[in-house]
Every structure is written in structure tokens, then in C-alpha cells.
Amino acid sequence: MLVQGERVAKLLAGSDNANVKDIVVEAVAQTGSTNADLMQRLPTLALPVLRVADCQSAGRGRAGRAWRTAPETSLTFSLAWRFERPLHALLGLPLAVGVALAEALQVLGVQAQLKWPNDVLRDGAKLAGVLIETAADGGAGQATWAVIGIGLNLGVPPDLEFELGRAIGAAPELQKQPRETVLAIITSALADVLVEFERYGFGAFIARWQAFHSYAGQPVKIIDNGRIVQEGIAAGVDVMGRFLIDTGAGQAAVLAGDVSLRLQEQAS
Ligand code: ATP
């Protein structure tokens, strides 16, 4: 197996980060999707669970799009985490997770940028994707479980650039480090961000998100079902995690939904 779960668990237990001490670590050689696995088990989970798979045969992005992986080049995992918050309070969560990833990558020596709403770029190409799925806790309170799925390209999956017709971001320098170390560092950053997010919401992360904003000040367009629905200059994000665009008619705030963000010069 490429990732040893016990080694990740040991690294987390041995760290001085109290936010990771309850996380249960599971590593499997193969599964369809770590997000799907955890979503299925949500009603029975008592503690946060980190599930990592060497090989995912049905990795998913937003709106059922596929996230493609290959065991040698990808690090794919999901973290199930319970928030003492109702669903609507988690709107900015994908962006906060992006901050955790970008900051952890920085610690690992990889300079990444964030593309709203859920992508991590390197030199303008997609290095990592985030998919968050949620379910009400089902108890008496207003708690919500979130399953936070992350796919990180250490290398470029074979043929993917050709198939997608665009460059793919990768972090080959991380392939020289034990995967367990990379995963523990990312999980630790993630847990800290989730605890802070639960307490203060996305407002506490706006400045940190903007520090990594890949399209800041650039002409962009928002595309919905192949149609341009908004154009202007990328201004940043607000407290709800909406994307702010300066248009000729003032500032517009765009909710993630299933829209796509592109630079003006990009084709689709
Ligand atoms: P877009 O990239 O078009 O803005 P999105 O941000 O909604 O869409 P996601 O749904 O999060 O993207 O991710 C799925 C998309 O990412 C796929 O449609 C494919 O274009 C691309 N993709 C799939 N696998 C990888 C990978 N390993 N690395 C980079 N990009 C990938």
C-alpha cells in the first residue's frame, strides 16, 4: 500500500495539535470514492474520520464531474467532520478548506494559488480539487456533518492533459517526501481551519483567501451552462464566500452553485 494509515495516525497523535487528536485514520488500497464511502457511513460516525485511498475508481468533482487519479501520481482523501452549525453556516467552507490547503502546501514548499470556488492552482493549472458534501447530523441540535474530499496531484495522471486539453498542475517535489508526512501536515492545517471556521465563520478567512487569490484584479467571466452571466474585474470574496466582481454597473456577488469561473482570455 502507498499510504500506511498507522503511520499517519502516529504522526497526528504525536503532534502537539489538539485539533487532530480525535481523528480516526483509515487507509485503503482501492475504493470508488472516499467521499462516497464516508457519506454512506455518516449516521454511524462518532468521531472525525480521515480516509485515504491509493486508488479511486470513481473520484468526483462538483456536479458529478469526474476527478481523475492514478495511484502513483495522486493523493486522494476525505475527512468527515462534524460542525455544531446548521448547513447554511457552512457556505464558505470550500473556500476555507482552500486556505488550509494553500497554507499547508506553502509549509511544504509549494506555492499555490486559489481559484474560486474550490480549486487550488499552481502556475495557473489545477493542482488540487476540493469537493464537500454535507448531511444534517440528525440529532436534536443543529449540527451538520461535512465530508471534505481532496484530490492533490503529486504528478500528472497519465494522458490527463491530453484528454482535458489543458495543463494540469503537479507538485513532484512532494513525491520525494513520505506520503504520510504530506498527509499529516495537510490534515493538521485542515483541522485547525475547521475549528476556526466553526467558531468564527468564513469572515475570519477572507484576508487569508485573498492572499492566495489567483485572479485578483484580472478580467474574468462567470459561466452558467455555457452562457456568460457576469463579466468584470475579479475583486475578491465576501463573508459568505461569494465571488465579488466589479462590473460596469457596480459590484456583483456570485454564489458558487454550479457556475464556472474563467479568465476573460480563456475559451470555456
Ligand atoms: P472547472 O475546472 O471547469 O472550473 P470545477 O472547478 O467545477 O470546474 P471540479 O468539478 O471541482 O471542477 O473538478 C472536476 C474537473 O476537474 C473535471 O471536469 C476535469 O476538468 C478536471 N480534472 C479531473 N481530474 C483532474 C486532476 N487530477 N487534476 C486536475 N484537473 C482534473
mmCIF file with all atom_site columns, C-alpha atoms in Angstrom, residues 15 36 71 103 116 127 137 153 206 228 246:
data_model
loop_
_atom_site.group_PDB
_atom_site.id
_atom_site.type_symbol
_atom_site.label_atom_id
_atom_site.label_alt_id
_atom_site.label_comp_id
_atom_site.label_asym_id
_atom_site.label_entity_id
_atom_site.label_seq_id
_atom_site.pdbx_PDB_ins_code
_atom_site.Cartn_x
_atom_site.Cartn_y
_atom_site.Cartn_z
_atom_site.occupancy
_atom_site.B_iso_or_equiv
_atom_site.pdbx_formal_charge
_atom_site.auth_seq_id
_atom_site.auth_comp_id
_atom_site.auth_asym_id
_atom_site.auth_atom_id
_atom_site.pdbx_PDB_model_num
ATOM 1  C CA . SER A 1 15  ? 1.919   16.162 17.096  1.00 0.00 ? 15  SER A CA 1
ATOM 2  C CA . ALA A 1 36  ? -18.959 8.368  -1.125  1.00 0.00 ? 36  ALA A CA 1
ATOM 3  C CA . PRO A 1 71  ? -2.132  5.720  -7.691  1.00 0.00 ? 71  PRO A CA 1
ATOM 4  C CA . GLU A 1 103 ? -1.114  27.275 3.602   1.00 0.00 ? 103 GLU A CA 1
ATOM 5  C CA . TRP A 1 116 ? -12.898 30.417 -6.650  1.00 0.00 ? 116 TRP A CA 1
ATOM 6  C CA . LEU A 1 127 ? -3.139  21.223 -8.722  1.00 0.00 ? 127 LEU A CA 1
ATOM 7  C CA . ASP A 1 137 ? -26.477 15.344 11.918  1.00 0.00 ? 137 ASP A CA 1
ATOM 8  C CA . ASN A 1 153 ? -1.798  15.891 -7.978  1.00 0.00 ? 153 ASN A CA 1
ATOM 9  C CA . ILE A 1 206 ? -11.206 36.485 3.847   1.00 0.00 ? 206 ILE A CA 1
ATOM 10 C CA . ILE A 1 228 ? -21.680 34.137 -19.717 1.00 0.00 ? 228 ILE A CA 1
ATOM 11 C CA . ASP A 1 246 ? -16.506 44.798 -10.293 1.00 0.00 ? 246 ASP A CA 1
#
